Amino acid sequence: MDPQDEPAPARGRGIYLLPNLLTTGGLFAGFYAILAAASGNFENACIAVFVAGLFDGLDGRVARMTGTTSEFGVQYDSLADLVSFGMAPSLVMYHWALVGFRADGPVLAKVGWAAAFLYAACAALRLARFNTQVGSTDKRWFIGLASPAAAGLMVSFVWAMNTFGYGGQGLRWLAFAVTVAAGLLMVSRIKYFSFKGFPKGGRVPFFVMALVVVTIAVLFIAQAKGLFAIALVYVLSGPAWWLWTKLRRKPAA
């Protein structure tokens, strides 16, 4: 028999588990963030959500690199994202600040948990919409704020304010605004640059490399504050681009 005709050796079954193990790692990080927030350990809770984001960025890439993508993996990843980027950030924000509405009476007490639930519900809707639109949208753009970016804004806000020494409950109205805005942006039709397929041709422009160096320097000098600044700039980039396109299309008087 010609060696070229011999069947290729079967790929080890363990490699099919690798992407799902990474997804499970992200799920565990989100679960831990919820437990840490309930115990008042907000810094560890915020870090855990960012760790979940790292796992989320790895599992899909590993699945594509190893040829182990599957419908099961897609659905499992979506469910894990709901915990890590939907439930975890909303509960971190609730235990850190929104629970403070209880001191304002029984009516306003409902405002806190309602805002947290709104964020979680919007994250679920965002993930469901994303799953139904896979393959039918321009991969360069996200329609609505991606749930990991929304989670990054939420937990970096908590982490940065803790670094500044602000108590969460004293900032409950600002926390309410951040939570509601992040939730509504997820289900909006505003476009956000996805960075997929960038750079083209395998070449990275000089300004991109310079931006990466500056970003690393900022994160090294001021971790929590730097993460919040980066998250805030990205979140505001969507509405800013939307407003710019509207003004450009406006006919001259």
CSV table of C-alpha atoms in Angstrom, one decimal, residues 7 12 16 51 76 236:
chain,number,residue,atom,x,y,z
A,7,PRO,CA,-5.5,6.9,6.6
A,12,GLY,CA,-6.7,12.3,20.1
A,16,TYR,CA,-11.7,18.1,21.6
A,51,VAL,CA,-9.8,36.3,33.8
A,76,TYR,CA,-21.7,26.1,25.8
A,236,LEU,CA,-18.0,55.7,24.0
